[in-house]
mmCIF file with all atom_site columns, C-alpha atoms in Angstrom:
data_model
loop_
_atom_site.group_PDB
_atom_site.id
_atom_site.type_symbol
_atom_site.label_atom_id
_atom_site.label_alt_id
_atom_site.label_comp_id
_atom_site.label_asym_id
_atom_site.label_entity_id
_atom_site.label_seq_id
_atom_site.pdbx_PDB_ins_code
_atom_site.Cartn_x
_atom_site.Cartn_y
_atom_site.Cartn_z
_atom_site.occupancy
_atom_site.B_iso_or_equiv
_atom_site.pdbx_formal_charge
_atom_site.auth_seq_id
_atom_site.auth_comp_id
_atom_site.auth_asym_id
_atom_site.auth_atom_id
_atom_site.pdbx_PDB_model_num
ATOM 1   C CA . MET A 1 1   ? -22.847 -4.609  5.793   1.00 0.00 ? 1   MET A CA 1
ATOM 2   C CA . ASN A 1 2   ? -20.863 -5.768  8.812   1.00 0.00 ? 2   ASN A CA 1
ATOM 3   C CA . THR A 1 3   ? -18.710 -2.660  9.066   1.00 0.00 ? 3   THR A CA 1
ATOM 4   C CA . LEU A 1 4   ? -15.824 -1.371  11.213  1.00 0.00 ? 4   LEU A CA 1
ATOM 5   C CA . ILE A 1 5   ? -14.944 2.278   10.647  1.00 0.00 ? 5   ILE A CA 1
ATOM 6   C CA . PHE A 1 6   ? -11.483 3.519   11.545  1.00 0.00 ? 6   PHE A CA 1
ATOM 7   C CA . PRO A 1 7   ? -10.240 7.144   11.856  1.00 0.00 ? 7   PRO A CA 1
ATOM 8   C CA . THR A 1 8   ? -7.498  6.530   9.261   1.00 0.00 ? 8   THR A CA 1
ATOM 9   C CA . ALA A 1 9   ? -6.284  3.879   6.820   1.00 0.00 ? 9   ALA A CA 1
ATOM 10  C CA . GLN A 1 10  ? -3.283  3.327   9.110   1.00 0.00 ? 10  GLN A CA 1
ATOM 11  C CA . ASN A 1 11  ? -5.605  2.448   11.992  1.00 0.00 ? 11  ASN A CA 1
ATOM 12  C CA . ALA A 1 12  ? -7.350  -0.101  9.740   1.00 0.00 ? 12  ALA A CA 1
ATOM 13  C CA . VAL A 1 13  ? -4.101  -1.792  8.709   1.00 0.00 ? 13  VAL A CA 1
ATOM 14  C CA . GLU A 1 14  ? -2.901  -1.838  12.330  1.00 0.00 ? 14  GLU A CA 1
ATOM 15  C CA . LYS A 1 15  ? -6.017  -3.856  13.166  1.00 0.00 ? 15  LYS A CA 1
ATOM 16  C CA . ILE A 1 16  ? -5.241  -6.323  10.382  1.00 0.00 ? 16  ILE A CA 1
ATOM 17  C CA . ALA A 1 17  ? -1.604  -6.592  11.512  1.00 0.00 ? 17  ALA A CA 1
ATOM 18  C CA . GLN A 1 18  ? -2.723  -7.379  15.067  1.00 0.00 ? 18  GLN A CA 1
ATOM 19  C CA . GLU A 1 19  ? -5.065  -10.104 13.807  1.00 0.00 ? 19  GLU A CA 1
ATOM 20  C CA . LEU A 1 20  ? -2.334  -11.629 11.618  1.00 0.00 ? 20  LEU A CA 1
ATOM 21  C CA . GLN A 1 21  ? -0.207  -11.832 14.733  1.00 0.00 ? 21  GLN A CA 1
ATOM 22  C CA . LEU A 1 22  ? -3.014  -13.807 16.465  1.00 0.00 ? 22  LEU A CA 1
ATOM 23  C CA . TYR A 1 23  ? -3.412  -16.095 13.436  1.00 0.00 ? 23  TYR A CA 1
ATOM 24  C CA . SER A 1 24  ? 0.302   -16.830 13.514  1.00 0.00 ? 24  SER A CA 1
ATOM 25  C CA . ARG A 1 25  ? 0.044   -18.229 17.041  1.00 0.00 ? 25  ARG A CA 1
ATOM 26  C CA . GLN A 1 26  ? -2.343  -21.052 16.070  1.00 0.00 ? 26  GLN A CA 1
ATOM 27  C CA . ASN A 1 27  ? 0.512   -23.577 15.579  1.00 0.00 ? 27  ASN A CA 1
ATOM 28  C CA . ARG A 1 28  ? -0.721  -24.641 12.152  1.00 0.00 ? 28  ARG A CA 1
ATOM 29  C CA . ALA A 1 29  ? -0.498  -23.528 8.571   1.00 0.00 ? 29  ALA A CA 1
ATOM 30  C CA . VAL A 1 30  ? -2.802  -20.496 8.149   1.00 0.00 ? 30  VAL A CA 1
ATOM 31  C CA . HIS A 1 31  ? -3.671  -19.551 4.584   1.00 0.00 ? 31  HIS A CA 1
ATOM 32  C CA . ILE A 1 32  ? -4.016  -15.814 3.998   1.00 0.00 ? 32  ILE A CA 1
ATOM 33  C CA . SER A 1 33  ? -4.944  -14.170 0.680   1.00 0.00 ? 33  SER A CA 1
ATOM 34  C CA . LEU A 1 34  ? -3.672  -10.611 0.122   1.00 0.00 ? 34  LEU A CA 1
ATOM 35  C CA . SER A 1 35  ? -4.962  -7.783  -2.005  1.00 0.00 ? 35  SER A CA 1
ATOM 36  C CA . GLY A 1 36  ? -3.163  -5.335  -4.244  1.00 0.00 ? 36  GLY A CA 1
ATOM 37  C CA . GLY A 1 37  ? -3.664  -1.589  -4.215  1.00 0.00 ? 37  GLY A CA 1
ATOM 38  C CA . SER A 1 38  ? -2.418  1.412   -2.253  1.00 0.00 ? 38  SER A CA 1
ATOM 39  C CA . THR A 1 39  ? -3.864  0.658   1.207   1.00 0.00 ? 39  THR A CA 1
ATOM 40  C CA . PRO A 1 40  ? -2.296  -2.829  1.423   1.00 0.00 ? 40  PRO A CA 1
ATOM 41  C CA . LYS A 1 41  ? 1.095   -1.172  0.836   1.00 0.00 ? 41  LYS A CA 1
ATOM 42  C CA . LEU A 1 42  ? 0.520   0.531   4.208   1.00 0.00 ? 42  LEU A CA 1
ATOM 43  C CA . LEU A 1 43  ? -0.129  -2.872  5.716   1.00 0.00 ? 43  LEU A CA 1
ATOM 44  C CA . PHE A 1 44  ? 3.063   -4.400  4.337   1.00 0.00 ? 44  PHE A CA 1
ATOM 45  C CA . LYS A 1 45  ? 5.162   -1.432  5.551   1.00 0.00 ? 45  LYS A CA 1
ATOM 46  C CA . THR A 1 46  ? 3.528   -1.776  8.993   1.00 0.00 ? 46  THR A CA 1
ATOM 47  C CA . LEU A 1 47  ? 4.210   -5.514  9.188   1.00 0.00 ? 47  LEU A CA 1
ATOM 48  C CA . ALA A 1 48  ? 7.863   -4.935  8.327   1.00 0.00 ? 48  ALA A CA 1
ATOM 49  C CA . GLN A 1 49  ? 8.300   -2.862  11.531  1.00 0.00 ? 49  GLN A CA 1
ATOM 50  C CA . ALA A 1 50  ? 8.197   -3.496  15.262  1.00 0.00 ? 50  ALA A CA 1
ATOM 51  C CA . PRO A 1 51  ? 6.395   -5.135  16.928  1.00 0.00 ? 51  PRO A CA 1
ATOM 52  C CA . TYR A 1 52  ? 5.220   -7.305  14.051  1.00 0.00 ? 52  TYR A CA 1
ATOM 53  C CA . ILE A 1 53  ? 8.481   -8.030  12.303  1.00 0.00 ? 53  ILE A CA 1
ATOM 54  C CA . THR A 1 54  ? 9.553   -10.182 15.269  1.00 0.00 ? 54  THR A CA 1
ATOM 55  C CA . GLY A 1 55  ? 6.172   -10.638 17.000  1.00 0.00 ? 55  GLY A CA 1
ATOM 56  C CA . ILE A 1 56  ? 4.583   -12.655 14.181  1.00 0.00 ? 56  ILE A CA 1
ATOM 57  C CA . ASN A 1 57  ? 5.433   -16.334 13.758  1.00 0.00 ? 57  ASN A CA 1
ATOM 58  C CA . TRP A 1 58  ? 5.917   -16.090 10.002  1.00 0.00 ? 58  TRP A CA 1
ATOM 59  C CA . ALA A 1 59  ? 6.527   -19.851 9.702   1.00 0.00 ? 59  ALA A CA 1
ATOM 60  C CA . ASN A 1 60  ? 2.791   -20.485 10.279  1.00 0.00 ? 60  ASN A CA 1
ATOM 61  C CA . LEU A 1 61  ? 1.492   -17.997 7.708   1.00 0.00 ? 61  LEU A CA 1
ATOM 62  C CA . HIS A 1 62  ? 1.085   -18.917 4.036   1.00 0.00 ? 62  HIS A CA 1
ATOM 63  C CA . PHE A 1 63  ? 0.545   -15.965 1.726   1.00 0.00 ? 63  PHE A CA 1
ATOM 64  C CA . TRP A 1 64  ? -1.457  -15.961 -1.497  1.00 0.00 ? 64  TRP A CA 1
ATOM 65  C CA . TRP A 1 65  ? -2.987  -13.226 -3.685  1.00 0.00 ? 65  TRP A CA 1
ATOM 66  C CA . GLY A 1 66  ? -6.565  -12.672 -4.755  1.00 0.00 ? 66  GLY A CA 1
ATOM 67  C CA . ASP A 1 67  ? -5.208  -11.819 -8.184  1.00 0.00 ? 67  ASP A CA 1
ATOM 68  C CA . ASP A 1 68  ? -2.096  -10.643 -9.983  1.00 0.00 ? 68  ASP A CA 1
ATOM 69  C CA . ARG A 1 69  ? -1.225  -9.107  -13.320 1.00 0.00 ? 69  ARG A CA 1
ATOM 70  C CA . MET A 1 70  ? 0.668   -11.087 -15.903 1.00 0.00 ? 70  MET A CA 1
ATOM 71  C CA . VAL A 1 71  ? 3.869   -9.088  -15.501 1.00 0.00 ? 71  VAL A CA 1
ATOM 72  C CA . PRO A 1 72  ? 7.275   -10.040 -14.059 1.00 0.00 ? 72  PRO A CA 1
ATOM 73  C CA . PRO A 1 73  ? 7.803   -9.644  -10.294 1.00 0.00 ? 73  PRO A CA 1
ATOM 74  C CA . HIS A 1 74  ? 10.045  -6.579  -10.743 1.00 0.00 ? 74  HIS A CA 1
ATOM 75  C CA . ASP A 1 75  ? 7.303   -4.748  -12.675 1.00 0.00 ? 75  ASP A CA 1
ATOM 76  C CA . PRO A 1 76  ? 5.631   -1.979  -10.570 1.00 0.00 ? 76  PRO A CA 1
ATOM 77  C CA . GLU A 1 77  ? 2.263   -3.514  -11.543 1.00 0.00 ? 77  GLU A CA 1
ATOM 78  C CA . SER A 1 78  ? 3.038   -6.821  -9.806  1.00 0.00 ? 78  SER A CA 1
ATOM 79  C CA . ASN A 1 79  ? 1.069   -7.310  -6.599  1.00 0.00 ? 79  ASN A CA 1
ATOM 80  C CA . TYR A 1 80  ? 3.542   -9.978  -5.472  1.00 0.00 ? 80  TYR A CA 1
ATOM 81  C CA . GLY A 1 81  ? 6.489   -7.720  -6.278  1.00 0.00 ? 81  GLY A CA 1
ATOM 82  C CA . GLU A 1 82  ? 5.161   -4.987  -4.001  1.00 0.00 ? 82  GLU A CA 1
ATOM 83  C CA . VAL A 1 83  ? 4.876   -7.385  -1.075  1.00 0.00 ? 83  VAL A CA 1
ATOM 84  C CA . GLN A 1 84  ? 8.345   -8.777  -1.765  1.00 0.00 ? 84  GLN A CA 1
ATOM 85  C CA . LYS A 1 85  ? 9.868   -5.328  -1.705  1.00 0.00 ? 85  LYS A CA 1
ATOM 86  C CA . LEU A 1 86  ? 7.907   -3.929  1.230   1.00 0.00 ? 86  LEU A CA 1
ATOM 87  C CA . LEU A 1 87  ? 7.674   -7.009  3.470   1.00 0.00 ? 87  LEU A CA 1
ATOM 88  C CA . PHE A 1 88  ? 9.251   -10.304 2.454   1.00 0.00 ? 88  PHE A CA 1
ATOM 89  C CA . ASP A 1 89  ? 12.703  -8.765  1.914   1.00 0.00 ? 89  ASP A CA 1
ATOM 90  C CA . HIS A 1 90  ? 12.635  -7.659  5.563   1.00 0.00 ? 90  HIS A CA 1
ATOM 91  C CA . ILE A 1 91  ? 11.451  -10.798 7.376   1.00 0.00 ? 91  ILE A CA 1
ATOM 92  C CA . GLN A 1 92  ? 12.466  -14.395 7.901   1.00 0.00 ? 92  GLN A CA 1
ATOM 93  C CA . ILE A 1 93  ? 9.982   -16.405 5.839   1.00 0.00 ? 93  ILE A CA 1
ATOM 94  C CA . SER A 1 94  ? 10.422  -19.602 3.793   1.00 0.00 ? 94  SER A CA 1
ATOM 95  C CA . THR A 1 95  ? 9.814   -19.457 0.053   1.00 0.00 ? 95  THR A CA 1
ATOM 96  C CA . GLU A 1 96  ? 7.492   -22.435 0.607   1.00 0.00 ? 96  GLU A CA 1
ATOM 97  C CA . ASN A 1 97  ? 5.119   -20.074 2.461   1.00 0.00 ? 97  ASN A CA 1
ATOM 98  C CA . ILE A 1 98  ? 4.842   -17.695 -0.512  1.00 0.00 ? 98  ILE A CA 1
ATOM 99  C CA . HIS A 1 99  ? 2.402   -18.820 -3.182  1.00 0.00 ? 99  HIS A CA 1
ATOM 100 C CA . ARG A 1 100 ? 2.658   -16.249 -5.913  1.00 0.00 ? 100 ARG A CA 1
ATOM 101 C CA . ILE A 1 101 ? 1.055   -16.075 -9.324  1.00 0.00 ? 101 ILE A CA 1
ATOM 102 C CA . ARG A 1 102 ? 3.927   -16.272 -11.825 1.00 0.00 ? 102 ARG A CA 1
ATOM 103 C CA . GLY A 1 103 ? 3.011   -13.316 -13.972 1.00 0.00 ? 103 GLY A CA 1
ATOM 104 C CA . GLU A 1 104 ? 6.083   -13.708 -16.198 1.00 0.00 ? 104 GLU A CA 1
ATOM 105 C CA . ASP A 1 105 ? 4.874   -17.111 -17.504 1.00 0.00 ? 105 ASP A CA 1
ATOM 106 C CA . ASP A 1 106 ? 2.384   -18.071 -20.186 1.00 0.00 ? 106 ASP A CA 1
ATOM 107 C CA . VAL A 1 107 ? -1.043  -17.251 -18.864 1.00 0.00 ? 107 VAL A CA 1
ATOM 108 C CA . GLU A 1 108 ? -2.759  -20.554 -19.712 1.00 0.00 ? 108 GLU A CA 1
ATOM 109 C CA . GLN A 1 109 ? 0.099   -22.638 -18.298 1.00 0.00 ? 109 GLN A CA 1
ATOM 110 C CA . GLU A 1 110 ? 0.222   -20.520 -15.153 1.00 0.00 ? 110 GLU A CA 1
ATOM 111 C CA . LEU A 1 111 ? -3.538  -20.789 -14.639 1.00 0.00 ? 111 LEU A CA 1
ATOM 112 C CA . ALA A 1 112 ? -3.191  -24.584 -14.659 1.00 0.00 ? 112 ALA A CA 1
ATOM 113 C CA . ARG A 1 113 ? -0.135  -24.578 -12.369 1.00 0.00 ? 113 ARG A CA 1
ATOM 114 C CA . PHE A 1 114 ? -1.655  -22.121 -9.895  1.00 0.00 ? 114 PHE A CA 1
ATOM 115 C CA . SER A 1 115 ? -4.939  -24.042 -9.786  1.00 0.00 ? 115 SER A CA 1
ATOM 116 C CA . GLN A 1 116 ? -3.009  -27.241 -8.995  1.00 0.00 ? 116 GLN A CA 1
ATOM 117 C CA . GLU A 1 117 ? -1.117  -25.443 -6.219  1.00 0.00 ? 117 GLU A CA 1
ATOM 118 C CA . LEU A 1 118 ? -4.395  -24.200 -4.712  1.00 0.00 ? 118 LEU A CA 1
ATOM 119 C CA . THR A 1 119 ? -5.767  -27.773 -4.733  1.00 0.00 ? 119 THR A CA 1
ATOM 120 C CA . ALA A 1 120 ? -2.617  -29.283 -3.250  1.00 0.00 ? 120 ALA A CA 1
ATOM 121 C CA . CYS A 1 121 ? -1.894  -26.741 -0.522  1.00 0.00 ? 121 CYS A CA 1
ATOM 122 C CA . VAL A 1 122 ? -5.159  -25.254 0.850   1.00 0.00 ? 122 VAL A CA 1
ATOM 123 C CA . PRO A 1 123 ? -7.222  -27.760 2.864   1.00 0.00 ? 123 PRO A CA 1
ATOM 124 C CA . ASN A 1 124 ? -10.644 -28.111 1.200   1.00 0.00 ? 124 ASN A CA 1
ATOM 125 C CA . GLN A 1 125 ? -9.716  -24.997 -0.824  1.00 0.00 ? 125 GLN A CA 1
ATOM 126 C CA . GLN A 1 126 ? -10.941 -22.987 2.167   1.00 0.00 ? 126 GLN A CA 1
ATOM 127 C CA . PHE A 1 127 ? -8.841  -19.953 3.051   1.00 0.00 ? 127 PHE A CA 1
ATOM 128 C CA . ASP A 1 128 ? -8.579  -18.883 6.664   1.00 0.00 ? 128 ASP A CA 1
ATOM 129 C CA . TRP A 1 129 ? -8.713  -15.204 5.747   1.00 0.00 ? 129 TRP A CA 1
ATOM 130 C CA . ILE A 1 130 ? -9.088  -13.399 2.426   1.00 0.00 ? 130 ILE A CA 1
ATOM 131 C CA . ILE A 1 131 ? -8.386  -9.672  2.405   1.00 0.00 ? 131 ILE A CA 1
ATOM 132 C CA . LEU A 1 132 ? -9.964  -7.959  -0.597  1.00 0.00 ? 132 LEU A CA 1
ATOM 133 C CA . GLY A 1 133 ? -10.011 -4.415  -1.945  1.00 0.00 ? 133 GLY A CA 1
ATOM 134 C CA . MET A 1 134 ? -12.657 -2.721  -4.066  1.00 0.00 ? 134 MET A CA 1
ATOM 135 C CA . GLY A 1 135 ? -12.217 -0.514  -7.125  1.00 0.00 ? 135 GLY A CA 1
ATOM 136 C CA . THR A 1 136 ? -14.304 2.545   -7.780  1.00 0.00 ? 136 THR A CA 1
ATOM 137 C CA . ASP A 1 137 ? -16.154 0.400   -10.369 1.00 0.00 ? 137 ASP A CA 1
ATOM 138 C CA . GLY A 1 138 ? -17.068 -2.204  -7.738  1.00 0.00 ? 138 GLY A CA 1
ATOM 139 C CA . HIS A 1 139 ? -14.549 -4.841  -8.884  1.00 0.00 ? 139 HIS A CA 1
ATOM 140 C CA . THR A 1 140 ? -12.674 -6.981  -6.407  1.00 0.00 ? 140 THR A CA 1
ATOM 141 C CA . ALA A 1 141 ? -9.652  -9.186  -7.078  1.00 0.00 ? 141 ALA A CA 1
ATOM 142 C CA . SER A 1 142 ? -9.758  -9.135  -10.904 1.00 0.00 ? 142 SER A CA 1
ATOM 143 C CA . LEU A 1 143 ? -13.487 -9.853  -11.046 1.00 0.00 ? 143 LEU A CA 1
ATOM 144 C CA . PHE A 1 144 ? -15.102 -6.993  -12.922 1.00 0.00 ? 144 PHE A CA 1
ATOM 145 C CA . PRO A 1 145 ? -18.731 -5.867  -13.285 1.00 0.00 ? 145 PRO A CA 1
ATOM 146 C CA . HIS A 1 146 ? -20.623 -7.433  -16.200 1.00 0.00 ? 146 HIS A CA 1
ATOM 147 C CA . GLN A 1 147 ? -17.859 -9.934  -16.977 1.00 0.00 ? 147 GLN A CA 1
ATOM 148 C CA . THR A 1 148 ? -17.752 -12.133 -13.854 1.00 0.00 ? 148 THR A CA 1
ATOM 149 C CA . ASP A 1 149 ? -19.178 -15.639 -13.907 1.00 0.00 ? 149 ASP A CA 1
ATOM 150 C CA . PHE A 1 150 ? -20.284 -16.119 -10.313 1.00 0.00 ? 150 PHE A CA 1
ATOM 151 C CA . ALA A 1 151 ? -21.066 -19.788 -11.009 1.00 0.00 ? 151 ALA A CA 1
ATOM 152 C CA . ASP A 1 152 ? -17.648 -20.599 -12.473 1.00 0.00 ? 152 ASP A CA 1
ATOM 153 C CA . PRO A 1 153 ? -16.743 -23.948 -10.839 1.00 0.00 ? 153 PRO A CA 1
ATOM 154 C CA . ASN A 1 154 ? -12.976 -23.432 -11.208 1.00 0.00 ? 154 ASN A CA 1
ATOM 155 C CA . LEU A 1 155 ? -10.628 -22.119 -8.556  1.00 0.00 ? 155 LEU A CA 1
ATOM 156 C CA . ALA A 1 156 ? -8.924  -19.477 -10.713 1.00 0.00 ? 156 ALA A CA 1
ATOM 157 C CA . VAL A 1 157 ? -9.681  -17.688 -13.948 1.00 0.00 ? 157 VAL A CA 1
ATOM 158 C CA . ILE A 1 158 ? -7.953  -15.578 -16.599 1.00 0.00 ? 158 ILE A CA 1
ATOM 159 C CA . ALA A 1 159 ? -9.361  -12.066 -16.437 1.00 0.00 ? 159 ALA A CA 1
ATOM 160 C CA . LYS A 1 160 ? -8.912  -9.076  -18.747 1.00 0.00 ? 160 LYS A CA 1
ATOM 161 C CA . HIS A 1 161 ? -9.047  -5.499  -17.528 1.00 0.00 ? 161 HIS A CA 1
ATOM 162 C CA . PRO A 1 162 ? -12.081 -3.951  -19.272 1.00 0.00 ? 162 PRO A CA 1
ATOM 163 C CA . GLU A 1 163 ? -10.239 -0.756  -20.288 1.00 0.00 ? 163 GLU A CA 1
ATOM 164 C CA . SER A 1 164 ? -6.554  -1.633  -20.710 1.00 0.00 ? 164 SER A CA 1
ATOM 165 C CA . GLY A 1 165 ? -7.010  -5.236  -21.835 1.00 0.00 ? 165 GLY A CA 1
ATOM 166 C CA . GLN A 1 166 ? -4.243  -6.283  -19.442 1.00 0.00 ? 166 GLN A CA 1
ATOM 167 C CA . LEU A 1 167 ? -4.343  -9.959  -18.564 1.00 0.00 ? 167 LEU A CA 1
ATOM 168 C CA . ARG A 1 168 ? -4.530  -11.155 -14.977 1.00 0.00 ? 168 ARG A CA 1
ATOM 169 C CA . ILE A 1 169 ? -5.140  -14.382 -13.063 1.00 0.00 ? 169 ILE A CA 1
ATOM 170 C CA . SER A 1 170 ? -7.742  -14.124 -10.326 1.00 0.00 ? 170 SER A CA 1
ATOM 171 C CA . LYS A 1 171 ? -9.347  -16.351 -7.776  1.00 0.00 ? 171 LYS A CA 1
ATOM 172 C CA . THR A 1 172 ? -12.941 -17.123 -8.819  1.00 0.00 ? 172 THR A CA 1
ATOM 173 C CA . ALA A 1 173 ? -15.997 -15.941 -6.881  1.00 0.00 ? 173 ALA A CA 1
ATOM 174 C CA . LYS A 1 174 ? -16.592 -19.566 -5.906  1.00 0.00 ? 174 LYS A CA 1
ATOM 175 C CA . LEU A 1 175 ? -13.153 -19.925 -4.292  1.00 0.00 ? 175 LEU A CA 1
ATOM 176 C CA . LEU A 1 176 ? -13.426 -16.572 -2.516  1.00 0.00 ? 176 LEU A CA 1
ATOM 177 C CA . GLU A 1 177 ? -16.825 -17.504 -1.100  1.00 0.00 ? 177 GLU A CA 1
ATOM 178 C CA . GLN A 1 178 ? -15.485 -20.715 0.438   1.00 0.00 ? 178 GLN A CA 1
ATOM 179 C CA . ALA A 1 179 ? -13.295 -18.716 2.829   1.00 0.00 ? 179 ALA A CA 1
ATOM 180 C CA . LYS A 1 180 ? -13.747 -18.826 6.556   1.00 0.00 ? 180 LYS A CA 1
ATOM 181 C CA . ARG A 1 181 ? -13.452 -15.022 6.588   1.00 0.00 ? 181 ARG A CA 1
ATOM 182 C CA . ILE A 1 182 ? -13.515 -12.258 3.985   1.00 0.00 ? 182 ILE A CA 1
ATOM 183 C CA . THR A 1 183 ? -12.459 -8.711  4.915   1.00 0.00 ? 183 THR A CA 1
ATOM 184 C CA . TYR A 1 184 ? -12.937 -5.899  2.416   1.00 0.00 ? 184 TYR A CA 1
ATOM 185 C CA . LEU A 1 185 ? -10.330 -3.184  3.177   1.00 0.00 ? 185 LEU A CA 1
ATOM 186 C CA . VAL A 1 186 ? -11.584 0.014   1.546   1.00 0.00 ? 186 VAL A CA 1
ATOM 187 C CA . THR A 1 187 ? -10.243 3.491   2.148   1.00 0.00 ? 187 THR A CA 1
ATOM 188 C CA . GLY A 1 188 ? -10.508 6.961   0.673   1.00 0.00 ? 188 GLY A CA 1
ATOM 189 C CA . SER A 1 189 ? -13.321 9.309   -0.296  1.00 0.00 ? 189 SER A CA 1
ATOM 190 C CA . SER A 1 190 ? -13.325 8.036   -3.904  1.00 0.00 ? 190 SER A CA 1
ATOM 191 C CA . LYS A 1 191 ? -15.069 4.882   -2.640  1.00 0.00 ? 191 LYS A CA 1
ATOM 192 C CA . ALA A 1 192 ? -17.753 6.673   -0.629  1.00 0.00 ? 192 ALA A CA 1
ATOM 193 C CA . ASP A 1 193 ? -20.464 6.810   -3.332  1.00 0.00 ? 193 ASP A CA 1
ATOM 194 C CA . ILE A 1 194 ? -20.262 3.140   -4.242  1.00 0.00 ? 194 ILE A CA 1
ATOM 195 C CA . LEU A 1 195 ? -20.204 2.068   -0.578  1.00 0.00 ? 195 LEU A CA 1
ATOM 196 C CA . ARG A 1 196 ? -23.360 4.067   -0.012  1.00 0.00 ? 196 ARG A CA 1
ATOM 197 C CA . GLU A 1 197 ? -24.939 2.310   -3.012  1.00 0.00 ? 197 GLU A CA 1
ATOM 198 C CA . ILE A 1 198 ? -23.908 -1.099  -1.682  1.00 0.00 ? 198 ILE A CA 1
ATOM 199 C CA . GLN A 1 199 ? -25.289 -0.293  1.745   1.00 0.00 ? 199 GLN A CA 1
ATOM 200 C CA . THR A 1 200 ? -28.680 0.843   0.447   1.00 0.00 ? 200 THR A CA 1
ATOM 201 C CA . THR A 1 201 ? -29.325 -1.520  -2.493  1.00 0.00 ? 201 THR A CA 1
ATOM 202 C CA . SER A 1 202 ? -29.846 -5.250  -2.563  1.00 0.00 ? 202 SER A CA 1
ATOM 203 C CA . ALA A 1 203 ? -26.743 -7.003  -3.944  1.00 0.00 ? 203 ALA A CA 1
ATOM 204 C CA . GLU A 1 204 ? -28.794 -8.886  -6.539  1.00 0.00 ? 204 GLU A CA 1
ATOM 205 C CA . ASN A 1 205 ? -29.767 -5.561  -8.096  1.00 0.00 ? 205 ASN A CA 1
ATOM 206 C CA . LEU A 1 206 ? -26.133 -4.375  -8.382  1.00 0.00 ? 206 LEU A CA 1
ATOM 207 C CA . PRO A 1 207 ? -23.498 -5.350  -10.954 1.00 0.00 ? 207 PRO A CA 1
ATOM 208 C CA . TYR A 1 208 ? -20.613 -5.025  -8.507  1.00 0.00 ? 208 TYR A CA 1
ATOM 209 C CA . PRO A 1 209 ? -18.699 -8.205  -7.615  1.00 0.00 ? 209 PRO A CA 1
ATOM 210 C CA . ALA A 1 210 ? -17.677 -6.610  -4.313  1.00 0.00 ? 210 ALA A CA 1
ATOM 211 C CA . ALA A 1 211 ? -21.314 -6.297  -3.370  1.00 0.00 ? 211 ALA A CA 1
ATOM 212 C CA . LYS A 1 212 ? -22.113 -9.886  -4.264  1.00 0.00 ? 212 LYS A CA 1
ATOM 213 C CA . ILE A 1 213 ? -19.118 -11.932 -3.064  1.00 0.00 ? 213 ILE A CA 1
ATOM 214 C CA . LYS A 1 214 ? -19.516 -13.016 0.543   1.00 0.00 ? 214 LYS A CA 1
ATOM 215 C CA . ALA A 1 215 ? -18.226 -15.921 2.650   1.00 0.00 ? 215 ALA A CA 1
ATOM 216 C CA . LYS A 1 216 ? -21.036 -18.452 2.328   1.00 0.00 ? 216 LYS A CA 1
ATOM 217 C CA . ASN A 1 217 ? -20.203 -20.269 5.571   1.00 0.00 ? 217 ASN A CA 1
ATOM 218 C CA . GLY A 1 218 ? -18.067 -17.689 7.289   1.00 0.00 ? 218 GLY A CA 1
ATOM 219 C CA . ILE A 1 219 ? -17.657 -14.005 8.177   1.00 0.00 ? 219 ILE A CA 1
ATOM 220 C CA . THR A 1 220 ? -17.824 -11.121 5.727   1.00 0.00 ? 220 THR A CA 1
ATOM 221 C CA . GLU A 1 221 ? -16.816 -7.682  7.025   1.00 0.00 ? 221 GLU A CA 1
ATOM 222 C CA . TRP A 1 222 ? -15.815 -4.272  5.751   1.00 0.00 ? 222 TRP A CA 1
ATOM 223 C CA . TYR A 1 223 ? -12.893 -2.328  7.258   1.00 0.00 ? 223 TYR A CA 1
ATOM 224 C CA . LEU A 1 224 ? -13.301 1.310   6.176   1.00 0.00 ? 224 LEU A CA 1
ATOM 225 C CA . ASP A 1 225 ? -11.623 4.545   7.020   1.00 0.00 ? 225 ASP A CA 1
ATOM 226 C CA . LYS A 1 226 ? -13.793 7.566   7.846   1.00 0.00 ? 226 LYS A CA 1
ATOM 227 C CA . ASP A 1 227 ? -13.325 9.042   4.363   1.00 0.00 ? 227 ASP A CA 1
ATOM 228 C CA . ALA A 1 228 ? -14.679 5.941   2.622   1.00 0.00 ? 228 ALA A CA 1
ATOM 229 C CA . ALA A 1 229 ? -17.514 5.691   5.155   1.00 0.00 ? 229 ALA A CA 1
ATOM 230 C CA . LYS A 1 230 ? -18.559 9.344   5.113   1.00 0.00 ? 230 LYS A CA 1
ATOM 231 C CA . LEU A 1 231 ? -21.859 8.754   3.248   1.00 0.00 ? 231 LEU A CA 1
ATOM 232 C CA . LEU A 1 232 ? -22.937 5.675   5.195   1.00 0.00 ? 232 LEU A CA 1
ATOM 233 C CA . ASP A 1 233 ? -25.734 5.756   7.761   1.00 0.00 ? 233 ASP A CA 1
#
């Protein structure tokens, strides 16, 4: 594991915010994929404050999501809705730069539309930076243990939460692995055991998508806070 350990989750998201600021200065469209979950909320709140709110050239950043639940944007379960409320409502950014999964629409129709948008907008379907989380079960995006097809040739897939049955749309492992850079942002002591397992066990012997999905021709790294990293060597 290529790992950076931070004293707190806030320190980790500050690092990501600083790097987003650097990406925004590249004078081109930069395609960023965001994660849901509690720690990214810290990131969005941070980005909506000084110095980032005015220091980032938002016009150059295009935002996508690794996955989203098939719920309307105003639903608390919507990953897009959280970013809209915590960040987009507070910055100057074109709607053309926001590539959300339309969770309020029919799932099959939205899968087709979203896949077409990925093909049309992302050069070579290669993201500049994909930020992923990890569940305590080792899932990432909405790719769950024992039900992920790592060879799926498509760009996106309909996924079903193994316990609740809730439908989601997720990027496939194939699309994630084409990224120039993947950063797993993982915080909290509840993730410590599984991180230890990932560090000490070959990925091919583990069922966890987060252990297996890596940038095939790019950088894969883990940003952890000290609570998540407490059992690592």
